[in-house]
N, CA, C and O atoms as a GROMACS GRO file, in nm:
protein
  620
    1GLN      N    1   3.142   2.226   0.522
    1GLN     CA    2   3.228   2.120   0.504
    1GLN      C    3   3.172   1.995   0.605
    1GLN      O    4   3.183   1.880   0.561
    2GLN      N    5   3.120   2.013   0.724
    2GLN     CA    6   3.065   1.909   0.805
    2GLN      C    7   2.940   1.833   0.712
    2GLN      O    8   2.945   1.710   0.712
    3PHE      N    9   2.860   1.881   0.655
    3PHE     CA   10   2.772   1.832   0.574
    3PHE      C   11   2.798   1.771   0.468
    3PHE      O   12   2.725   1.679   0.430
    4GLU      N   13   2.901   1.809   0.405
    4GLU     CA   14   2.972   1.752   0.297
    4GLU      C   15   3.028   1.594   0.341
    4GLU      O   16   2.996   1.486   0.292
    5GLU      N   17   3.106   1.617   0.431
    5GLU     CA   18   3.161   1.476   0.490
    5GLU      C   19   3.066   1.387   0.523
    5GLU      O   20   3.089   1.266   0.517
    6GLY      N   21   2.954   1.434   0.560
    6GLY     CA   22   2.833   1.345   0.626
    6GLY      C   23   2.765   1.292   0.515
    6GLY      O   24   2.732   1.174   0.512
    7GLU      N   25   2.738   1.377   0.417
    7GLU     CA   26   2.697   1.330   0.285
    7GLU      C   27   2.773   1.222   0.221
    7GLU      O   28   2.721   1.119   0.178
    8LYS      N   29   2.896   1.250   0.216
    8LYS     CA   30   3.001   1.137   0.142
    8LYS      C   31   3.002   1.027   0.211
    8LYS      O   32   3.016   0.921   0.150
    9LEU      N   33   2.988   1.027   0.352
    9LEU     CA   34   2.973   0.894   0.418
    9LEU      C   35   2.835   0.832   0.408
    9LEU      O   36   2.824   0.709   0.405
   10PHE      N   37   2.745   0.899   0.405
   10PHE     CA   38   2.608   0.841   0.395
   10PHE      C   39   2.595   0.777   0.241
   10PHE      O   40   2.539   0.669   0.221
   11ASP      N   41   2.648   0.849   0.145
   11ASP     CA   42   2.654   0.782  -0.001
   11ASP      C   43   2.724   0.666   0.008
   11ASP      O   44   2.671   0.572  -0.051
   12GLU      N   45   2.841   0.641   0.073
   12GLU     CA   46   2.910   0.533   0.091
   12GLU      C   47   2.852   0.414   0.137
   12GLU      O   48   2.865   0.303   0.086
   13ILE      N   49   2.779   0.447   0.248
   13ILE     CA   50   2.705   0.336   0.332
   13ILE      C   51   2.599   0.279   0.223
   13ILE      O   52   2.596   0.158   0.198
   14HIS      N   53   2.525   0.360   0.168
   14HIS     CA   54   2.424   0.326   0.078
   14HIS      C   55   2.468   0.272  -0.051
   14HIS      O   56   2.387   0.218  -0.127
   15ALA      N   57   2.589   0.283  -0.077
   15ALA     CA   58   2.632   0.228  -0.211
   15ALA      C   59   2.672   0.085  -0.196
   15ALA      O   60   2.669  -0.004  -0.281
   16GLN      N   61   2.716   0.079  -0.051
   16GLN     CA   62   2.747  -0.083  -0.020
   16GLN      C   63   2.632  -0.173   0.028
   16GLN      O   64   2.654  -0.292   0.051
   17ARG      N   65   2.508  -0.118   0.045
   17ARG     CA   66   2.416  -0.183   0.077
   17ARG      C   67   2.358  -0.255  -0.055
   17ARG      O   68   2.371  -0.213  -0.170
   18PRO      N   69   2.296  -0.363  -0.019
   18PRO     CA   70   2.240  -0.437  -0.133
   18PRO      C   71   2.106  -0.353  -0.191
   18PRO      O   72   2.045  -0.275  -0.117
   19GLU      N   73   2.066  -0.376  -0.330
   19GLU     CA   74   1.967  -0.318  -0.362
   19GLU      C   75   1.827  -0.403  -0.345
   19GLU      O   76   1.809  -0.510  -0.403
   20VAL      N   77   1.732  -0.344  -0.261
   20VAL     CA   78   1.614  -0.415  -0.214
   20VAL      C   79   1.504  -0.411  -0.322
   20VAL      O   80   1.469  -0.300  -0.364
   21THR      N   81   1.450  -0.517  -0.366
   21THR     CA   82   1.333  -0.505  -0.437
   21THR      C   83   1.241  -0.603  -0.399
   21THR      O   84   1.275  -0.697  -0.328
   22GLY      N   85   1.106  -0.586  -0.448
   22GLY     CA   86   0.999  -0.690  -0.397
   22GLY      C   87   0.867  -0.639  -0.434
   22GLY      O   88   0.849  -0.563  -0.529
   23THR      N   89   0.776  -0.682  -0.356
   23THR     CA   90   0.611  -0.626  -0.397
   23THR      C   91   0.585  -0.571  -0.271
   23THR      O   92   0.641  -0.596  -0.165
   24LEU      N   93   0.484  -0.488  -0.297
   24LEU     CA   94   0.403  -0.410  -0.192
   24LEU      C   95   0.257  -0.440  -0.235
   24LEU      O   96   0.212  -0.381  -0.333
   25ASP      N   97   0.192  -0.516  -0.177
   25ASP     CA   98   0.056  -0.559  -0.192
   25ASP      C   99   0.029  -0.576  -0.338
   25ASP      O  100  -0.065  -0.527  -0.400
   26GLY      N  101   0.139  -0.662  -0.391
   26GLY     CA  102   0.101  -0.719  -0.530
   26GLY      C  103   0.194  -0.643  -0.612
   26GLY      O  104   0.264  -0.704  -0.693
   27ARG      N  105   0.204  -0.510  -0.600
   27ARG     CA  106   0.283  -0.412  -0.680
   27ARG      C  107   0.446  -0.431  -0.671
   27ARG      O  108   0.497  -0.429  -0.559
   28SER      N  109   0.533  -0.450  -0.794
   28SER     CA  110   0.662  -0.456  -0.788
   28SER      C  111   0.737  -0.302  -0.749
   28SER      O  112   0.691  -0.190  -0.775
   29PHE      N  113   0.849  -0.330  -0.687
   29PHE     CA  114   0.916  -0.208  -0.646
   29PHE      C  115   1.060  -0.241  -0.670
   29PHE      O  116   1.106  -0.355  -0.674
   30ILE      N  117   1.126  -0.128  -0.685
   30ILE     CA  118   1.276  -0.136  -0.665
   30ILE      C  119   1.317  -0.018  -0.598
   30ILE      O  120   1.301   0.098  -0.633
   31GLY      N  121   1.388  -0.079  -0.465
   31GLY     CA  122   1.438   0.033  -0.369
   31GLY      C  123   1.327   0.035  -0.256
   31GLY      O  124   1.209   0.040  -0.289
   32PHE      N  125   1.358   0.033  -0.143
   32PHE     CA  126   1.295   0.064  -0.016
   32PHE      C  127   1.374   0.116   0.081
   32PHE      O  128   1.488   0.074   0.099
   33GLY      N  129   1.324   0.207   0.147
   33GLY     CA  130   1.388   0.267   0.278
   33GLY      C  131   1.299   0.377   0.344
   33GLY      O  132   1.212   0.435   0.279
   34ASP      N  133   1.321   0.403   0.462
   34ASP     CA  134   1.269   0.501   0.549
   34ASP      C  135   1.305   0.640   0.487
   34ASP      O  136   1.422   0.654   0.453
   35THR      N  137   1.212   0.748   0.467
   35THR     CA  138   1.235   0.878   0.417
   35THR      C  139   1.308   0.957   0.539
   35THR      O  140   1.365   1.063   0.515
   36ASP      N  141   1.305   0.912   0.652
   36ASP     CA  142   1.404   0.975   0.754
   36ASP      C  143   1.538   0.955   0.736
   36ASP      O  144   1.579   0.840   0.752
   37SER      N  145   1.624   1.050   0.702
   37SER     CA  146   1.768   1.026   0.668
   37SER      C  147   1.844   0.924   0.792
   37SER      O  148   1.932   0.840   0.772
   38PHE      N  149   1.786   0.956   0.908
   38PHE     CA  150   1.866   0.863   1.026
   38PHE      C  151   1.806   0.713   1.005
   38PHE      O  152   1.895   0.629   1.009
   39LEU      N  153   1.690   0.665   0.986
   39LEU     CA  154   1.636   0.557   0.981
   39LEU      C  155   1.628   0.494   0.839
   39LEU      O  156   1.563   0.392   0.817
   40SER      N  157   1.696   0.558   0.749
   40SER     CA  158   1.664   0.505   0.612
   40SER      C  159   1.703   0.344   0.589
   40SER      O  160   1.657   0.279   0.495
   41CYS      N  161   1.787   0.296   0.679
   41CYS     CA  162   1.848   0.187   0.647
   41CYS      C  163   1.763   0.070   0.717
   41CYS      O  164   1.774  -0.047   0.680
   42PHE      N  165   1.684   0.106   0.813
   42PHE     CA  166   1.628   0.044   0.913
   42PHE      C  167   1.467   0.036   0.934
   42PHE      O  168   1.396   0.124   0.887
   43LEU      N  169   1.419  -0.057   0.996
   43LEU     CA  170   1.278  -0.062   1.017
   43LEU      C  171   1.273  -0.063   1.171
   43LEU      O  172   1.325  -0.158   1.231
   44GLU      N  173   1.217   0.029   1.232
   44GLU     CA  174   1.193   0.056   1.388
   44GLU      C  175   1.077  -0.042   1.427
   44GLU      O  176   0.968  -0.054   1.371
   45LEU      N  177   1.124  -0.108   1.531
   45LEU     CA  178   1.027  -0.211   1.579
   45LEU      C  179   1.050  -0.230   1.742
   45LEU      O  180   1.155  -0.206   1.802
   46ILE      N  181   0.939  -0.274   1.795
   46ILE     CA  182   0.939  -0.335   1.931
   46ILE      C  183   0.919  -0.478   1.932
   46ILE      O  184   0.810  -0.526   1.899
   47ILE      N  185   1.026  -0.556   1.970
   47ILE     CA  186   0.987  -0.706   1.957
   47ILE      C  187   1.017  -0.757   2.101
   47ILE      O  188   1.120  -0.720   2.156
   48GLN      N  189   0.947  -0.825   2.152
   48GLN     CA  190   0.971  -0.882   2.295
   48GLN      C  191   1.009  -0.778   2.386
   48GLN      O  192   1.103  -0.800   2.462
   49ALA      N  193   0.954  -0.674   2.388
   49ALA     CA  194   0.966  -0.558   2.483
   49ALA      C  195   1.112  -0.486   2.456
   49ALA      O  196   1.161  -0.405   2.535
   50HIS      N  197   1.167  -0.523   2.345
   50HIS     CA  198   1.296  -0.461   2.308
   50HIS      C  199   1.254  -0.364   2.180
   50HIS      O  200   1.174  -0.395   2.091
   51TYR      N  201   1.325  -0.242   2.193
   51TYR     CA  202   1.315  -0.149   2.067
   51TYR      C  203   1.455  -0.201   1.965
   51TYR      O  204   1.566  -0.224   2.012
   52VAL      N  205   1.431  -0.210   1.873
   52VAL     CA  206   1.543  -0.277   1.774
   52VAL      C  207   1.509  -0.206   1.641
   52VAL      O  208   1.398  -0.170   1.604
   53TRP      N  209   1.628  -0.194   1.576
   53TRP     CA  210   1.632  -0.149   1.441
   53TRP      C  211   1.663  -0.266   1.349
   53TRP      O  212   1.773  -0.322   1.351
   54VAL      N  213   1.563  -0.304   1.269
   54VAL     CA  214   1.591  -0.439   1.181
   54VAL      C  215   1.648  -0.387   1.043
   54VAL      O  216   1.586  -0.314   0.965
   55PRO      N  217   1.767  -0.432   1.026
   55PRO     CA  218   1.819  -0.387   0.860
   55PRO      C  219   1.719  -0.434   0.760
   55PRO      O  220   1.688  -0.553   0.746
   56ILE      N  221   1.666  -0.327   0.684
   56ILE     CA  222   1.590  -0.359   0.566
   56ILE      C  223   1.639  -0.462   0.480
   56ILE      O  224   1.562  -0.533   0.416
   57GLU      N  225   1.781  -0.475   0.475
   57GLU     CA  226   1.809  -0.579   0.382
   57GLU      C  227   1.806  -0.727   0.430
   57GLU      O  228   1.832  -0.819   0.353
   58SER      N  229   1.774  -0.743   0.560
   58SER     CA  230   1.745  -0.846   0.625
   58SER      C  231   1.593  -0.904   0.627
   58SER      O  232   1.561  -1.015   0.669
   59LEU      N  233   1.515  -0.818   0.579
   59LEU     CA  234   1.367  -0.871   0.553
   59LEU      C  235   1.326  -0.948   0.432
   59LEU      O  236   1.351  -0.915   0.316
   60ARG      N  237   1.267  -1.042   0.466
   60ARG     CA  238   1.207  -1.142   0.372
   60ARG      C  239   1.078  -1.098   0.332
   60ARG      O  240   1.041  -1.080   0.216
   61GLU      N  241   1.002  -1.079   0.452
   61GLU     CA  242   0.842  -1.047   0.455
   61GLU      C  243   0.814  -0.947   0.568
   61GLU      O  244   0.875  -0.944   0.675
   62LEU      N  245   0.712  -0.865   0.531
   62LEU     CA  246   0.645  -0.780   0.636
   62LEU      C  247   0.533  -0.776   0.615
   62LEU      O  248   0.489  -0.745   0.504
   63ILE      N  249   0.448  -0.809   0.731
   63ILE     CA  250   0.309  -0.817   0.717
   63ILE      C  251   0.243  -0.721   0.828
   63ILE      O  252   0.269  -0.731   0.948
   64ILE      N  253   0.164  -0.635   0.779
   64ILE     CA  254   0.070  -0.551   0.880
   64ILE      C  255  -0.047  -0.532   0.871
   64ILE      O  256  -0.088  -0.447   0.792
   65PRO      N  257  -0.134  -0.605   0.950
   65PRO     CA  258  -0.275  -0.588   0.942
   65PRO      C  259  -0.344  -0.461   0.940
   65PRO      O  260  -0.296  -0.367   1.004
   66ALA      N  261  -0.452  -0.447   0.874
   66ALA     CA  262  -0.534  -0.290   0.900
   66ALA      C  263  -0.528  -0.276   1.021
   66ALA      O  264  -0.533  -0.378   1.089
   67PRO      N  265  -0.517  -0.147   1.086
   67PRO     CA  266  -0.557  -0.115   1.231
   67PRO      C  267  -0.698  -0.144   1.256
   67PRO      O  268  -0.788  -0.130   1.173
   68LYS      N  269  -0.712  -0.189   1.391
   68LYS     CA  270  -0.865  -0.219   1.424
   68LYS      C  271  -0.894  -0.141   1.530
   68LYS      O  272  -1.011  -0.105   1.542
   69THR      N  273  -0.784  -0.095   1.637
   69THR     CA  274  -0.820  -0.022   1.737
   69THR      C  275  -0.743   0.117   1.758
   69THR      O  276  -0.660   0.146   1.671
   70LEU      N  277  -0.758   0.194   1.850
   70LEU     CA  278  -0.684   0.305   1.840
   70LEU      C  279  -0.543   0.286   1.880
   70LEU      O  280  -0.449   0.358   1.846
   71PHE      N  281  -0.535   0.172   1.965
   71PHE     CA  282  -0.385   0.150   2.001
   71PHE      C  283  -0.310   0.105   1.872
   71PHE      O  284  -0.188   0.123   1.870
   72ASP      N  285  -0.370   0.051   1.770
   72ASP     CA  286  -0.323   0.018   1.660
   72ASP      C  287  -0.261   0.139   1.568
   72ASP      O  288  -0.177   0.122   1.480
   73LEU      N  289  -0.317   0.259   1.603
   73LEU     CA  290  -0.281   0.394   1.518
   73LEU      C  291  -0.182   0.429   1.611
   73LEU      O  292  -0.152   0.546   1.585
   74ILE      N  293  -0.119   0.391   1.700
   74ILE     CA  294   0.017   0.435   1.766
   74ILE      C  295   0.101   0.326   1.758
   74ILE      O  296   0.200   0.349   1.689
   75TRP      N  297   0.096   0.224   1.803
   75TRP     CA  298   0.176   0.101   1.786
   75TRP      C  299   0.104   0.003   1.692
   75TRP      O  300   0.002  -0.054   1.731
   76LEU      N  301   0.154  -0.018   1.573
   76LEU     CA  302   0.091  -0.118   1.493
   76LEU      C  303   0.164  -0.250   1.480
   76LEU      O  304   0.285  -0.261   1.458
   77PRO      N  305   0.069  -0.358   1.497
   77PRO     CA  306   0.109  -0.475   1.508
   77PRO      C  307   0.194  -0.524   1.378
   77PRO      O  308   0.152  -0.468   1.277
   78VAL      N  309   0.275  -0.592   1.358
   78VAL     CA  310   0.367  -0.628   1.239
   78VAL      C  311   0.407  -0.778   1.270
   78VAL      O  312   0.407  -0.817   1.386
   79ARG      N  313   0.439  -0.857   1.172
   79ARG     CA  314   0.478  -0.978   1.176
   79ARG      C  315   0.604  -0.956   1.048
   79ARG      O  316   0.584  -0.911   0.935
   80ILE      N  317   0.730  -0.999   1.101
   80ILE     CA  318   0.823  -1.010   1.004
   80ILE      C  319   0.883  -1.158   0.984
   80ILE      O  320   0.876  -1.241   1.075
   81ASN      N  321   0.949  -1.187   0.844
   81ASN     CA  322   1.011  -1.292   0.861
   81ASN      C  323   1.158  -1.234   0.777
   81ASN      O  324   1.165  -1.146   0.692
   82THR      N  325   1.252  -1.305   0.826
   82THR     CA  326   1.389  -1.248   0.798
   82THR      C  327   1.461  -1.342   0.688
   82THR      O  328   1.411  -1.451   0.661
   83THR      N  329   1.565  -1.304   0.633
   83THR     CA  330   1.632  -1.374   0.540
   83THR      C  331   1.721  -1.482   0.624
   83THR      O  332   1.793  -1.564   0.567
   84GLU      N  333   1.710  -1.473   0.755
   84GLU     CA  334   1.802  -1.576   0.839
   84GLU      C  335   1.716  -1.661   0.877
   84GLU      O  336   1.765  -1.757   0.937
   85GLY      N  337   1.594  -1.660   0.863
   85GLY     CA  338   1.473  -1.768   0.880
   85GLY      C  339   1.384  -1.719   0.996
   85GLY      O  340   1.274  -1.770   1.012
   86LEU      N  341   1.426  -1.630   1.069
   86LEU     CA  342   1.329  -1.575   1.182
   86LEU      C  343   1.195  -1.541   1.144
   86LEU      O  344   1.169  -1.503   1.030
   87SER      N  345   1.109  -1.555   1.234
   87SER     CA  346   0.969  -1.522   1.210
   87SER      C  347   0.954  -1.455   1.341
   87SER      O  348   0.974  -1.518   1.444
   88LEU      N  349   0.916  -1.318   1.344
   88LEU     CA  350   0.878  -1.220   1.462
   88LEU      C  351   0.758  -1.160   1.454
   88LEU      O  352   0.703  -1.125   1.350
   89VAL      N  353   0.712  -1.145   1.574
   89VAL     CA  354   0.591  -1.065   1.586
   89VAL      C  355   0.627  -0.949   1.669
   89VAL      O  356   0.710  -0.966   1.759
   90GLY      N  357   0.571  -0.827   1.649
   90GLY     CA  358   0.606  -0.714   1.723
   90GLY      C  359   0.495  -0.587   1.708
   90GLY      O  360   0.373  -0.594   1.690
   91TYR      N  361   0.573  -0.480   1.722
   91TYR     CA  362   0.484  -0.351   1.701
   91TYR      C  363   0.583  -0.249   1.636
   91TYR      O  364   0.704  -0.248   1.660
   92ALA      N  365   0.523  -0.170   1.556
   92ALA     CA  366   0.594  -0.068   1.474
   92ALA      C  367   0.538   0.055   1.511
   92ALA      O  368   0.415   0.067   1.515
   93PRO      N  369   0.624   0.158   1.542
   93PRO     CA  370   0.571   0.298   1.604
   93PRO      C  371   0.509   0.366   1.460
   93PRO      O  372   0.573   0.396   1.359
   94VAL      N  373   0.374   0.380   1.484
   94VAL     CA  374   0.335   0.473   1.365
   94VAL      C  375   0.404   0.626   1.334
   94VAL      O  376   0.427   0.671   1.222
   95VAL      N  377   0.428   0.686   1.444
   95VAL     CA  378   0.505   0.807   1.428
   95VAL      C  379   0.653   0.809   1.453
   95VAL      O  380   0.703   0.730   1.533
   96TYR      N  381   0.713   0.885   1.397
   96TYR     CA  382   0.869   0.919   1.457
   96TYR      C  383   0.878   0.972   1.587
   96TYR      O  384   0.789   1.026   1.652
   97PRO      N  385   1.031   0.944   1.626
   97PRO     CA  386   1.054   1.000   1.754
   97PRO      C  387   1.039   1.137   1.745
   97PRO      O  388   1.057   1.200   1.641
   98GLN      N  389   1.000   1.195   1.872
   98GLN     CA  390   0.979   1.326   1.903
   98GLN      C  391   0.844   1.388   1.827
   98GLN      O  392   0.818   1.505   1.853
   99SER      N  393   0.775   1.330   1.751
   99SER     CA  394   0.658   1.388   1.689
   99SER      C  395   0.582   1.445   1.797
   99SER      O  396   0.517   1.544   1.764
  100HIS      N  397   0.572   1.410   1.911
  100HIS     CA  398   0.479   1.474   2.005
  100HIS      C  399   0.491   1.632   2.033
  100HIS      O  400   0.406   1.711   2.074
  101VAL      N  401   0.620   1.650   1.998
  101VAL     CA  402   0.644   1.793   2.037
  101VAL      C  403   0.619   1.899   1.925
  101VAL      O  404   0.642   2.018   1.945
  102HIS      N  405   0.567   1.847   1.795
  102HIS     CA  406   0.528   1.928   1.674
  102HIS      C  407   0.418   2.016   1.729
  102HIS      O  408   0.355   1.980   1.828
  103GLU      N  409   0.393   2.132   1.667
  103GLU     CA  410   0.292   2.204   1.686
  103GLU      C  411   0.149   2.166   1.632
  103GLU      O  412   0.040   2.194   1.682
  104ASP      N  413   0.175   2.095   1.516
  104ASP     CA  414   0.039   2.049   1.434
  104ASP      C  415  -0.026   1.926   1.490
  104ASP      O  416   0.039   1.822   1.486
  105GLU      N  417  -0.149   1.926   1.542
  105GLU     CA  418  -0.206   1.819   1.602
  105GLU      C  419  -0.210   1.696   1.504
  105GLU      O  420  -0.197   1.583   1.550
  106ARG      N  421  -0.223   1.714   1.390
  106ARG     CA  422  -0.223   1.610   1.281
  106ARG      C  423  -0.100   1.538   1.276
  106ARG      O  424  -0.105   1.416   1.257
  107VAL      N  425   0.008   1.596   1.291
  107VAL     CA  426   0.167   1.536   1.294
  107VAL      C  427   0.159   1.469   1.425
  107VAL      O  428   0.182   1.348   1.422
  108LYS      N  429   0.135   1.514   1.523
  108LYS     CA  430   0.147   1.451   1.653
  108LYS      C  431   0.063   1.326   1.662
  108LYS      O  432   0.097   1.224   1.722
  109MET      N  433  -0.042   1.342   1.601
  109MET     CA  434  -0.134   1.205   1.598
  109MET      C  435  -0.119   1.103   1.473
  109MET      O  436  -0.199   1.012   1.451
  110GLY      N  437   0.001   1.136   1.390
  110GLY     CA  438   0.026   1.049   1.262
  110GLY      C  439  -0.060   1.050   1.164
  110GLY      O  440  -0.083   0.953   1.092
  111ARG      N  441  -0.119   1.167   1.153
  111ARG     CA  442  -0.222   1.182   1.033
  111ARG      C  443  -0.154   1.248   0.904
  111ARG      O  444  -0.201   1.251   0.790
  112MET      N  445  -0.031   1.302   0.952
  112MET     CA  446   0.040   1.352   0.828
  112MET      C  447   0.200   1.345   0.863
  112MET      O  448   0.238   1.301   0.971
  113THR      N  449   0.272   1.384   0.784
  113THR     CA  450   0.415   1.378   0.809
  113THR      C  451   0.450   1.527   0.784
  113THR      O  452   0.389   1.595   0.702
  114ALA      N  453   0.556   1.577   0.862
  114ALA     CA  454   0.629   1.694   0.846
  114ALA      C  455   0.778   1.665   0.828
  114ALA      O  456   0.815   1.558   0.878
  115TRP      N  457   0.867   1.738   0.768
  115TRP     CA  458   0.998   1.708   0.769
  115TRP      C  459   1.078   1.849   0.843
  115TRP      O  460   1.038   1.965   0.846
  116VAL      N  461   1.174   1.805   0.885
  116VAL     CA  462   1.272   1.904   0.967
  116VAL      C  463   1.389   1.900   0.871
  116VAL      O  464   1.449   1.794   0.853
  117ASP      N  465   1.426   2.016   0.805
  117ASP     CA  466   1.541   2.010   0.717
  117ASP      C  467   1.668   2.031   0.799
  117ASP      O  468   1.686   2.138   0.857
  118LEU      N  469   1.750   1.940   0.804
  118LEU     CA  470   1.885   1.964   0.887
  118LEU      C  471   2.009   1.999   0.782
  118LEU      O  472   2.126   2.005   0.820
  119GLY      N  473   1.969   2.020   0.651
  119GLY     CA  474   2.076   2.094   0.595
  119GLY      C  475   2.175   1.952   0.518
  119GLY      O  476   2.178   1.836   0.562
  120GLY      N  477   2.243   2.000   0.403
  120GLY     CA  478   2.304   1.880   0.348
  120GLY      C  479   2.227   1.761   0.310
  120GLY      O  480   2.271   1.647   0.316
  121GLY      N  481   2.098   1.797   0.265
  121GLY     CA  482   2.024   1.693   0.192
  121GLY      C  483   1.969   1.599   0.302
  121GLY      O  484   1.905   1.501   0.263
  122PHE      N  485   1.990   1.622   0.453
  122PHE     CA  486   1.951   1.523   0.562
  122PHE      C  487   1.796   1.590   0.622
  122PHE      O  488   1.782   1.709   0.650
  123ALA      N  489   1.704   1.505   0.630
  123ALA     CA  490   1.590   1.537   0.693
  123ALA      C  491   1.532   1.454   0.817
  123ALA      O  492   1.564   1.335   0.817
  124ARG      N  493   1.461   1.493   0.909
  124ARG     CA  494   1.422   1.398   1.015
  124ARG      C  495   1.253   1.422   0.996
  124ARG      O  496   1.197   1.529   0.970
  125GLY      N  497   1.202   1.312   1.014
  125GLY     CA  498   1.049   1.311   0.981
  125GLY      C  499   0.982   1.342   1.129
  125GLY      O  500   1.042   1.330   1.235
  126CYS      N  501   0.850   1.382   1.114
  126CYS     CA  502   0.779   1.420   1.237
  126CYS      C  503   0.631   1.358   1.163
  126CYS      O  504   0.597   1.369   1.045
  127GLY      N  505   0.560   1.293   1.270
  127GLY     CA  506   0.436   1.240   1.220
  127GLY      C  507   0.449   1.087   1.179
  127GLY      O  508   0.540   1.020   1.227
  128GLN      N  509   0.359   1.034   1.092
  128GLN     CA  510   0.366   0.913   1.043
  128GLN      C  511   0.464   0.881   0.956
  128GLN      O  512   0.489   0.947   0.855
  129HIS      N  513   0.534   0.761   0.996
  129HIS     CA  514   0.647   0.698   0.905
  129HIS      C  515   0.611   0.694   0.762
  129HIS      O  516   0.507   0.641   0.722
  130VAL      N  517   0.685   0.742   0.699
  130VAL     CA  518   0.680   0.738   0.529
  130VAL      C  519   0.805   0.653   0.468
  130VAL      O  520   0.923   0.675   0.496
  131TYR      N  521   0.761   0.560   0.388
  131TYR     CA  522   0.880   0.481   0.307
  131TYR      C  523   0.894   0.516   0.177
  131TYR      O  524   0.787   0.544   0.123
  132ASP      N  525   1.001   0.524   0.102
  132ASP     CA  526   1.045   0.528  -0.028
  132ASP      C  527   1.027   0.384  -0.082
  132ASP      O  528   1.117   0.300  -0.071
  133VAL      N  529   0.911   0.357  -0.140
  133VAL     CA  530   0.892   0.216  -0.210
  133VAL      C  531   0.884   0.248  -0.357
  133VAL      O  532   0.785   0.288  -0.418
  134GLY      N  533   1.017   0.221  -0.408
  134GLY     CA  534   1.033   0.235  -0.551
  134GLY      C  535   1.037   0.385  -0.564
  134GLY      O  536   1.113   0.457  -0.500
  135GLU      N  537   0.944   0.428  -0.659
  135GLU     CA  538   0.925   0.575  -0.695
  135GLU      C  539   0.814   0.652  -0.636
  135GLU      O  540   0.778   0.759  -0.685
  136GLU      N  541   0.744   0.585  -0.506
  136GLU     CA  542   0.643   0.649  -0.450
  136GLU      C  543   0.682   0.652  -0.308
  136GLU      O  544   0.764   0.572  -0.263
  137GLU      N  545   0.614   0.759  -0.224
  137GLU     CA  546   0.621   0.750  -0.077
  137GLU      C  547   0.497   0.684  -0.034
  137GLU      O  548   0.393   0.703  -0.098
  138VAL      N  549   0.501   0.593   0.088
  138VAL     CA  550   0.392   0.518   0.121
  138VAL      C  551   0.417   0.535   0.269
  138VAL      O  552   0.524   0.512   0.325
  139GLY      N  553   0.290   0.585   0.336
  139GLY     CA  554   0.297   0.571   0.496
  139GLY      C  555   0.269   0.439   0.554
  139GLY      O  556   0.190   0.360   0.502
  140ILE      N  557   0.329   0.417   0.652
  140ILE     CA  558   0.320   0.299   0.726
  140ILE      C  559   0.172   0.237   0.754
  140ILE      O  560   0.156   0.115   0.763
  141LEU      N  561   0.085   0.314   0.765
  141LEU     CA  562  -0.057   0.279   0.779
  141LEU      C  563  -0.130   0.229   0.661
  141LEU      O  564  -0.239   0.173   0.666
  142ASP      N  565  -0.059   0.253   0.553
  142ASP     CA  566  -0.102   0.211   0.402
  142ASP      C  567  -0.043   0.081   0.372
  142ASP      O  568  -0.091   0.014   0.281
  143ILE      N  569   0.074   0.033   0.448
  143ILE     CA  570   0.133  -0.106   0.406
  143ILE      C  571   0.047  -0.219   0.457
  143ILE      O  572  -0.008  -0.204   0.566
  144ARG      N  573   0.032  -0.318   0.396
  144ARG     CA  574  -0.040  -0.450   0.435
  144ARG      C  575   0.081  -0.560   0.431
  144ARG      O  576   0.140  -0.597   0.533
  145GLU      N  577   0.111  -0.607   0.300
  145GLU     CA  578   0.207  -0.706   0.279
  145GLU      C  579   0.307  -0.666   0.201
  145GLU      O  580   0.278  -0.597   0.103
  146MET      N  581   0.424  -0.695   0.223
  146MET     CA  582   0.557  -0.677   0.145
  146MET      C  583   0.628  -0.801   0.142
  146MET      O  584   0.625  -0.875   0.240
  147SER      N  585   0.694  -0.831   0.037
  147SER     CA  586   0.784  -0.922   0.034
  147SER      C  587   0.910  -0.869  -0.023
  147SER      O  588   0.906  -0.781  -0.109
  148PHE      N  589   1.028  -0.920   0.022
  148PHE     CA  590   1.148  -0.858  -0.044
  148PHE      C  591   1.261  -0.950  -0.097
  148PHE      O  592   1.279  -1.059  -0.043
  149THR      N  593   1.335  -0.910  -0.199
  149THR     CA  594   1.438  -0.983  -0.245
  149THR      C  595   1.558  -0.888  -0.265
  149THR      O  596   1.539  -0.774  -0.308
  150GLN      N  597   1.675  -0.932  -0.235
  150GLN     CA  598   1.787  -0.828  -0.216
  150GLN      C  599   1.892  -0.891  -0.342
  150GLN      O  600   1.906  -1.011  -0.367
  151SER      N  601   1.960  -0.781  -0.408
  151SER     CA  602   2.062  -0.801  -0.487
  151SER      C  603   2.196  -0.824  -0.409
  151SER      O  604   2.213  -0.754  -0.309
  152PRO      N  605   2.290  -0.913  -0.444
  152PRO     CA  606   2.410  -0.905  -0.339
  152PRO      C  607   2.478  -0.777  -0.369
  152PRO      O  608   2.525  -0.718  -0.272
  153VAL      N  609   2.491  -0.731  -0.473
  153VAL     CA  610   2.544  -0.586  -0.493
  153VAL      C  611   2.476  -0.488  -0.569
  153VAL      O  612   2.388  -0.529  -0.645
  154ARG      N  613   2.500  -0.360  -0.562
  154ARG     CA  614   2.396  -0.264  -0.607
  154ARG      C  615   2.480  -0.255  -0.740
  154ARG      O  616   2.603  -0.252  -0.747
  155PRO      N  617   2.400  -0.251  -0.831
  155PRO     CA  618   2.460  -0.250  -0.982
  155PRO      C  619   2.507  -0.075  -0.994
  155PRO      O  620   2.558  -0.032  -1.097
   0.00000   0.00000   0.00000
C-alpha cells in the first residue's frame, strides 16, 4: 500500500508538470527527465559552490563541452540558460549519489549505470547519470547541446 500511495503521488506530480520538448544535438525530442526516480524532475548541479536541483522545466538551454580532463569525467562543466533569463556556469556530477559503494568498478567510475529496484516502479541509479530524452536513454557524457521548450500544460 505504501508503494501504491507513493506511485499515485508521483503520477500526480508528473501530470502537473509541463511537457518538455526540444532538441539534443540537433535531434528533436518530446519528454526529458533523469531516469533515477528521485531526480526525475531535476538537473543536479554545483553552481557557485552550492549543490542545487534545477527544475527541468526551468531550462531553456544546456551546454556540456566534451570532457577534456580526468576531472571532467567526475564533475562535468555545464552552462545553463533558464526560462527566467539566468545564464549560469557550474558542474554536473557524472555519477549518481552513493555510486562509490557499488561493487562494480565500472559503475563507481561512471562508465556504466546500474539500477537499484526500490519496488513500486521506483529505482535509484548507480554510476553515470542517464536521462530519458524522448524515447531513448542518453548518458550525461553523451550530451553536448540541448535546447528546451515547454508546453504550459501536459496534453
